Amino acid sequence: MHRPLAALALLALSFAPGCGDEAAEPGSGGPRPDTLEEWRRQRAERDQRVWADERLAGEYEQSFVAVWDELLRADRDGEPEAKLAAFSRISFDEIRLGSLQAPEPLDHGIALRALGEPTRSLGPAEWAAWLQGLWQEGYRLVQSDFHHSRFEPPRDGRPARSAVAVAFHLLDPPRERRLAVEGTLGVEWSGSRDARGNPVPSRIDATGLRVQERAGAPPFERILGFDWKQGRRRSRLHPVLVYDLDGDGLSEIALVGANRVLWNLGGGRFRDEALVAQANSFGETAVLADLDGDSHPDLLAPRVQGDLALYRGDAQGRFPDAPQIGPAFEEPLRGPSALSVGDVDADGDLDVWLAQYEPAYVGGQMPSPFYDANDGFPSHLLRNDGAGTFTPATEAAGLAEKRFRRTYASSFVDLDEDGDLDLVVVADYAGIDLYHNDGSGRFSDANHTIRGDRHLFGMSVSFSDYDGDGRLDFWAAGMASTTARRLEALGLGREDRPDVQAMRMRMAFGNRMYLARDDGWREPDFSEEVARTGWTWGTTAFDLDNDGDRDLFAANGHASGESTEDYCSNFWTHDIYDGRSEPDPALDALFAEEGAGLASGRESWDGHQKNQLLMNRDGKGFTNVAWLLGVGDAFDSRSALSDDLDGDGRVDLVVTEDHGVDGEVLHVYRNALEAPGGWIGVRLREEGGGVSPVGASVVVRTPERLHVAKLVTGDSLMGQHPTTVHFGLGDSTRVESIEVTWIGGQRQVLRDPEPGRTHAVAPPVSTDTRTASGRR
């Protein structure tokens, strides 16, 4: 699913966000090109006629590309002094700096300072001397970002102007501090060019920046970096499943793509073994759950030959036998991307929703229309007979109409609180689709309940209570595009495709948060604070500091090359207009030609982004603290999962680093934050012929509030969270009860449970017509 075909030799394009036309260019005044040369000529003509201001913006952007590239080169060469030299050589006439204002205290010793009056202006020599002074004091630049978010071309004697979003992450070893300097530079251009031919700024206004700082060691420590090599080549690891296989209370980490499992030995230690005895090559999704009703977790995984394999688990959490293969699909699986399980028809076993993803660009096709594409590989609803044998039931369940979404995540979850499992589908080139279950496993479209905008390049979804009102909300990961914002400000677009311009910023907005309200799902007032995390893939929600509210981690970055020169402008100005759902050999050749820089690793596409950790401010907004707390890495990330892996009452992080065709690396971060609040955990178990934990609701009551969670699968990109839920309690010292409602309505209550420990809750043995194995 995530590997390029030989024609592209390009992972970046196989993942690309966005798509293309439905038809042959209505109103364009000319036929659709048939040859590579015609495509080249047409694009060159449009660059001059339609996109001239954007191409000019790209020329001005080269000034910042050159600086950023030089900083990255210094990192690769291990020459920190070269970073100082790169900043000292920036060409300009004048730069304006603000003075640090009084600090605004945030949690965990973080201080936020704005820059303001008095301001001062520095010339090039004064700037170089000021930087030298910072170097001598011990400051070291570790990471940087430059994104050209707005451009005004020169007009009527007025110089060109730009807005450049920047971020600088620094270490201050003498004072044991980390600093994050972020904001927007205002740039007025001089009209002259430097020795490399790049435009030279006349004035740079840096007075709008702000500084976050924190003293002390970062609380998140990377305790494991794991990859698996077969011969000389690093293996793919995805999907990554976090699950307590042996029932000892600590979660293992299953790396299905490499057929490995990291057995949790406690204390942050793991032992690596083979996952299944009958190895195979798997797709990039899988799920662990009791699918045959014997109370042991099974592994359900699509294989690269296009079928679905069930590996039955034993009491030790191992998979010793050959798999059961089935069912038969109308066509082989070609892009399995998400597996969600749940008892959708109330018969006591877990049914399956298997979604697929068709990559853009391959064969010269693009999703169409790019904001509502339903032209990919089919998804499937599979009904379980109770013994782990599945029967296709997509049409009978009412899920056929939009089954061709290009899906990355999907989950069965009770959204309308009526006791049955609804379905949330998160798709690239479309956004969110909600379906309500009538209780018997038949679904109806519920998109009308979304009162906000449902459009985004959807990648993953995290369910939690983000505003602390005791109701389940959700946050869908998308892709925030600087290039799209720049085009919007310039007012550029093709006259023959007004629909593209109308949907451009709706799709490029980024992530979207939906808060539960009586009349449906609404986006919060602080929606932009959680929207622009970058090109976001996997996400996970957890209480990083046990203060009682849910924080968010976003795994970012698409394709990082040697240069930060970005393919994104080409995508937004041409690819989404020119592509169609059907293959096009001539366009395929053009995609390969124009993507050659990406294929070779010379260029980037939204590369060198940093992971973000959004700290919840009591349900009123979020602040990125990833660099200050130690998880703001700049590698291209994919899966993100959270769990208290060492059982110390603090939730840890699992993140994968993507190297394209060169496989992945797993990173495990231990959370050692001195959290201010208490905590309590609930571990739901599969045992004794009861029902599965999947789909269960958990409510923790304290005298002050309700804490809620639901057990879901299929939410995180190419990953699975465990059947343990963790609640930070904040200032609460007493827990009145833990309430667990299993799917089907059975309810258990633990009165006055002890905080500071994880409570294991097994499902009640059924007294209805189920057998002891859990089947009817």
XYZ file of C-alpha atoms in Angstrom, residues 170-588:
419
model
C 17.536 25.682 20.775
C 19.538 24.231 23.625
C 21.054 26.395 26.324
C 23.387 23.902 28.068
C 24.955 26.344 30.571
C 21.524 27.000 32.048
C 20.109 23.535 31.235
C 17.270 25.011 29.210
C 15.377 24.230 26.029
C 13.869 27.069 24.017
C 11.364 27.128 21.156
C 11.232 30.371 19.173
C 8.207 30.416 16.861
C 6.083 32.850 14.892
C 6.021 34.693 11.572
C 8.651 36.868 9.942
C 7.468 39.806 7.882
C 9.758 40.244 4.875
C 10.007 43.192 2.502
C 12.169 42.419 -0.516
C 14.784 44.795 -1.937
C 14.577 43.877 -5.601
C 18.236 42.887 -5.757
C 19.728 39.380 -5.785
C 22.685 37.761 -4.059
C 25.613 35.927 -5.622
C 23.511 32.742 -5.960
C 20.773 34.631 -7.789
C 18.327 34.542 -4.866
C 16.259 37.622 -3.940
C 17.612 39.705 -1.055
C 15.331 40.953 1.742
C 15.403 44.632 2.479
C 13.718 44.435 5.881
C 12.918 41.473 8.108
C 10.461 42.066 10.934
C 10.959 39.510 13.722
C 8.987 41.364 16.379
C 6.042 38.959 16.161
C 7.933 35.928 17.451
C 7.352 34.296 20.811
C 9.595 32.170 22.992
C 8.804 29.111 25.100
C 11.452 27.944 27.528
C 11.866 25.219 30.105
C 14.740 24.332 32.420
C 15.788 20.817 33.319
C 16.041 17.529 31.462
C 13.118 16.739 29.143
C 10.760 14.263 30.846
C 10.358 11.986 27.827
C 13.398 9.748 27.341
C 13.900 7.551 24.287
C 14.575 4.109 25.751
C 14.353 2.000 22.593
C 15.153 2.385 18.928
C 14.349 -0.868 17.144
C 14.624 -1.968 13.545
C 14.730 -5.397 11.966
C 16.989 -6.281 9.089
C 16.610 -9.169 6.719
C 20.022 -9.426 5.168
C 21.218 -5.891 4.532
C 17.794 -4.343 4.102
C 15.815 -2.875 6.971
C 12.349 -4.406 7.176
C 8.993 -2.744 7.244
C 7.545 -2.820 10.776
C 3.981 -1.617 10.217
C 1.408 -2.354 11.481
C 2.339 -1.783 15.138
C -0.037 -3.378 17.655
C 0.199 -2.675 21.407
C -1.489 -5.489 23.341
C -1.001 -7.503 26.535
C -0.573 -10.893 24.884
C 0.373 -12.953 27.934
C -1.985 -11.333 30.444
C 0.712 -10.149 32.876
C -0.568 -6.560 32.926
C 2.125 -5.109 30.638
C 1.619 -4.580 26.914
C 3.741 -6.165 24.253
C 4.559 -4.433 20.965
C 3.778 -6.544 17.901
C 5.536 -5.462 14.691
C 3.496 -7.428 12.198
C 5.281 -6.209 9.075
C 8.550 -7.724 10.342
C 6.878 -10.727 12.035
C 8.400 -9.689 15.366
C 7.009 -9.179 18.853
C 8.741 -7.254 21.644
C 7.796 -9.077 24.846
C 7.508 -6.600 27.704
C 9.806 -7.606 30.580
C 8.985 -4.549 32.709
C 11.143 -1.581 33.598
C 11.405 -0.472 29.980
C 13.022 -3.761 28.867
C 11.846 -5.895 25.938
C 12.737 -9.281 24.427
C 12.489 -9.732 20.652
C 10.995 -12.921 19.173
C 9.114 -14.059 16.098
C 5.413 -13.168 16.207
C 3.828 -16.058 14.300
C 5.271 -19.479 13.542
C 3.928 -19.557 9.984
C 5.521 -16.370 8.641
C 4.225 -14.502 5.629
C 4.351 -11.055 4.066
C 1.571 -8.947 5.495
C -0.230 -5.790 4.505
C -0.003 -2.637 6.575
C -2.951 -3.253 8.859
C -3.818 -5.969 11.371
C -5.768 -6.396 14.594
C -5.418 -8.411 17.796
C -8.691 -9.549 19.391
C -10.584 -12.693 20.332
C -12.268 -13.491 17.047
C -13.091 -17.192 17.622
C -14.637 -16.895 21.094
C -12.039 -18.912 23.048
C -10.969 -15.932 25.234
C -7.481 -15.764 23.701
C -6.386 -12.952 21.386
C -6.120 -13.882 17.716
C -4.239 -12.064 14.965
C -6.205 -11.041 11.885
C -3.958 -9.762 9.098
C -4.274 -9.324 5.326
C -1.435 -10.855 3.344
C 0.295 -9.404 0.287
C -1.161 -12.118 -1.956
C -4.530 -10.418 -1.432
C -6.233 -12.633 1.144
C -7.086 -12.380 4.849
C -5.428 -14.664 7.403
C -6.623 -15.519 10.926
C -3.901 -16.757 13.286
C -5.532 -18.323 16.329
C -3.882 -17.443 19.626
C -3.245 -19.686 22.615
C -3.275 -19.045 26.365
C 0.347 -17.819 26.277
C -0.368 -15.176 23.654
C 1.396 -17.046 20.863
C 0.294 -18.082 17.386
C 1.744 -21.536 16.742
C -0.499 -22.871 13.988
C -1.026 -22.286 10.305
C -3.614 -19.573 9.626
C -7.194 -19.907 8.497
C -7.666 -18.094 5.175
C -10.894 -16.429 4.119
C -13.340 -15.254 3.093
C -13.238 -15.161 -0.687
C -13.473 -11.585 -1.990
C -14.799 -10.531 -5.375
C -11.249 -9.416 -6.144
C -7.954 -9.834 -4.229
C -7.187 -7.223 -1.611
C -4.896 -4.628 -3.181
C -4.487 -1.959 -0.514
C -5.700 -3.083 2.933
C -5.231 -0.083 5.201
C -7.466 -0.306 8.289
C -9.093 -3.088 10.305
C -11.756 -2.377 12.879
C -13.567 -5.092 14.828
C -16.727 -4.973 16.903
C -19.983 -6.787 17.558
C -22.163 -4.768 15.205
C -25.125 -7.174 15.058
C -25.380 -8.023 18.781
C -24.793 -11.754 18.303
C -21.877 -11.972 20.744
C -18.895 -12.109 18.374
C -16.618 -9.606 16.672
C -17.385 -8.583 13.123
C -14.841 -6.856 10.875
C -14.655 -3.695 8.775
C -11.726 -3.979 6.363
C -10.908 -0.736 4.538
C -8.476 -0.193 1.678
C -6.324 2.616 0.316
C -5.448 3.203 -3.324
C -2.363 5.434 -3.711
C -2.547 8.489 -5.918
C -0.242 8.993 -8.915
C 0.301 5.292 -9.616
C -0.426 4.684 -13.280
C -1.119 8.373 -13.834
C -4.418 8.383 -11.909
C -5.457 10.751 -9.132
C -8.448 10.610 -6.756
C -11.347 12.500 -8.229
C -12.819 14.790 -7.106
C -9.986 15.482 -4.674
C -12.417 16.570 -1.940
C -14.925 13.685 -2.208
C -13.142 10.800 -3.915
C -14.959 7.461 -3.953
C -12.868 5.758 -6.603
C -10.443 3.499 -4.754
C -10.290 -0.156 -3.796
C -13.421 -1.531 -2.078
C -13.916 -1.824 1.677
C -15.658 -4.846 3.183
C -17.926 -5.576 6.136
C -17.405 -9.171 7.271
C -19.821 -10.924 9.626
C -18.396 -13.441 12.063
C -20.122 -16.788 12.660
C -18.650 -16.871 16.180
C -15.857 -19.285 15.328
C -13.733 -16.865 13.312
C -15.210 -17.616 9.905
C -16.324 -14.521 8.018
C -18.972 -13.793 5.427
C -19.047 -10.603 3.293
C -22.047 -8.444 4.160
C -21.224 -4.923 2.926
C -24.307 -4.329 0.797
C -26.739 -5.893 3.261
C -25.333 -3.598 5.976
C -25.994 -0.451 3.924
C -22.303 0.365 3.489
C -21.919 -0.109 -0.264
C -22.427 3.456 -1.504
C -19.153 4.947 -0.227
C -17.129 1.761 0.148
C -14.574 2.994 -2.418
C -13.136 5.742 -0.228
C -9.329 5.873 -0.071
C -9.352 5.050 3.614
C -6.581 5.264 6.210
C -8.508 4.713 9.461
C -11.921 3.498 10.558
C -13.453 2.498 13.881
C -16.565 0.920 15.301
C -17.568 3.122 18.240
C -20.854 4.014 19.937
C -21.077 7.690 19.027
C -24.784 8.297 19.631
C -24.775 6.522 23.033
C -27.582 4.101 22.115
C -25.673 0.947 23.057
C -24.614 -0.291 19.619
C -21.489 0.311 17.553
C -21.546 3.010 14.897
C -18.853 3.429 12.238
C -16.411 6.281 11.633
C -14.435 6.229 8.375
C -11.480 8.592 7.868
C -10.399 8.864 4.251
C -7.759 10.701 2.293
C -9.172 12.993 -0.413
C -12.552 13.082 1.316
C -12.632 13.417 5.115
C -15.017 11.997 7.680
C -17.986 9.696 7.117
C -20.235 8.791 10.069
C -22.680 5.885 10.009
C -25.269 5.079 12.672
C -26.080 1.466 13.512
C -29.730 0.496 13.966
C -28.725 -2.169 16.508
C -28.914 -5.102 14.110
C -25.836 -4.243 12.065
C -27.468 -2.114 9.395
C -25.937 1.324 8.960
C -27.235 4.676 7.721
C -25.374 7.824 6.717
C -25.044 10.210 9.675
C -22.885 12.941 8.141
C -25.689 15.413 8.807
C -24.774 15.240 12.498
C -21.439 16.945 11.759
C -22.194 20.649 12.193
C -18.601 21.574 11.353
C -16.691 20.915 8.146
C -16.094 17.190 7.501
C -13.516 17.671 4.744
C -9.804 16.932 5.142
C -7.044 14.652 3.873
C -7.911 12.114 6.548
C -5.204 9.913 8.047
C -6.192 8.777 11.569
C -8.599 9.565 14.394
C -8.365 9.818 18.195
C -11.428 9.449 20.417
C -11.413 11.140 23.824
C -13.091 13.820 25.935
C -11.111 16.930 24.996
C -13.206 19.604 26.695
C -13.882 17.739 29.942
C -17.685 17.661 29.720
C -17.982 13.882 30.147
C -18.819 13.174 26.499
C -16.681 11.484 23.870
C -15.190 13.791 21.226
C -12.878 12.955 18.328
C -9.929 14.499 16.512
C -9.186 13.565 12.908
C -5.696 14.016 11.505
C -5.299 15.761 8.179
C -2.709 17.837 6.372
C -2.315 21.573 6.808
C -0.822 23.107 3.675
C 1.227 26.314 3.688
C 1.205 26.297 -0.109
C -2.585 26.194 -0.246
C -2.783 29.156 2.140
C -0.361 31.101 -0.044
C -2.400 30.368 -3.196
C -5.576 31.381 -1.405
C -4.082 34.732 -0.390
C -2.899 35.303 -3.957
C -6.405 34.496 -5.244
C -5.082 32.100 -7.870
C -6.953 29.299 -9.587
C -8.181 28.032 -12.921
C -11.411 29.538 -14.221
C -12.566 26.196 -15.611
C -12.384 24.511 -12.175
C -13.952 26.830 -9.598
C -14.793 23.778 -7.469
C -11.084 23.251 -6.787
C -10.631 26.790 -5.489
C -13.822 26.513 -3.437
C -12.617 23.351 -1.711
C -8.900 24.112 -1.514
C -8.740 25.590 1.975
C -11.459 23.345 3.336
C -9.297 20.358 2.469
C -5.978 22.011 3.385
C -7.167 23.315 6.764
C -5.397 20.450 8.531
C -6.684 18.392 11.461
C -10.253 18.776 12.652
C -11.599 18.377 16.171
C -15.264 17.567 16.748
C -16.802 18.139 20.163
C -19.987 16.299 21.142
C -23.004 18.575 21.533
C -26.722 17.911 21.871
C -27.290 18.846 18.227
C -24.317 16.983 16.771
C -20.579 17.418 16.380
C -19.132 20.942 16.355
C -15.650 22.312 15.849
C -14.307 24.283 18.834
C -13.413 27.956 18.945
C -9.773 26.934 19.249
C -9.899 24.725 16.139
C -6.841 26.357 14.526
C -4.712 25.487 17.568
C -5.154 21.780 16.809
C -5.308 22.077 13.008
C -1.867 23.098 11.820
C 0.446 20.474 13.206
C 1.934 19.770 9.756
C 1.492 16.771 7.493
C 0.075 14.583 10.247
C -0.206 10.800 10.068
C -0.694 8.796 13.267
C -2.204 10.421 16.353
C -2.809 9.388 19.914
C -4.680 11.001 22.808
C -3.446 10.531 26.366
C -3.038 12.454 29.613
C 0.674 13.173 29.580
C 0.744 14.743 33.063
C -2.227 13.126 34.876
C -3.876 16.531 35.292
C -7.246 15.197 34.175
C -7.423 16.449 30.581
C -6.431 14.698 27.372
C -3.393 15.813 25.415
C -2.580 14.967 21.801
C 0.461 13.689 19.960
C 0.802 14.187 16.191
C 3.304 12.189 14.111
C 4.403 14.438 11.237
C 6.451 14.680 8.069
C 6.037 13.254 4.597
C 9.198 12.926 2.517
C 12.424 14.608 3.648
C 15.141 14.960 1.026
C 18.584 16.506 0.948
C 17.035 19.869 0.104
C 13.946 21.487 1.583
C 12.857 22.528 -1.900
C 9.235 21.414 -1.903
C 7.136 19.575 -4.489
C 3.925 20.862 -2.914
C 3.387 23.810 -5.275
C 3.363 21.496 -8.265
C 0.728 19.364 -6.581
C -1.613 22.268 -5.861
C -1.203 24.080 -9.182
C -1.257 21.136 -11.573
C -1.672 17.626 -10.219
C -5.074 18.039 -8.553
C -6.421 19.668 -11.709
C -4.935 17.318 -14.286
C -5.406 13.893 -12.729
C -8.476 11.693 -13.106
C -9.582 8.450 -11.525
C -8.580 6.452 -14.596
C -4.969 5.585 -15.432
C -3.241 7.869 -17.938
C 0.113 6.628 -19.347
C 1.195 10.067 -20.603
C 0.388 11.714 -17.283
C 2.118 8.841 -15.485
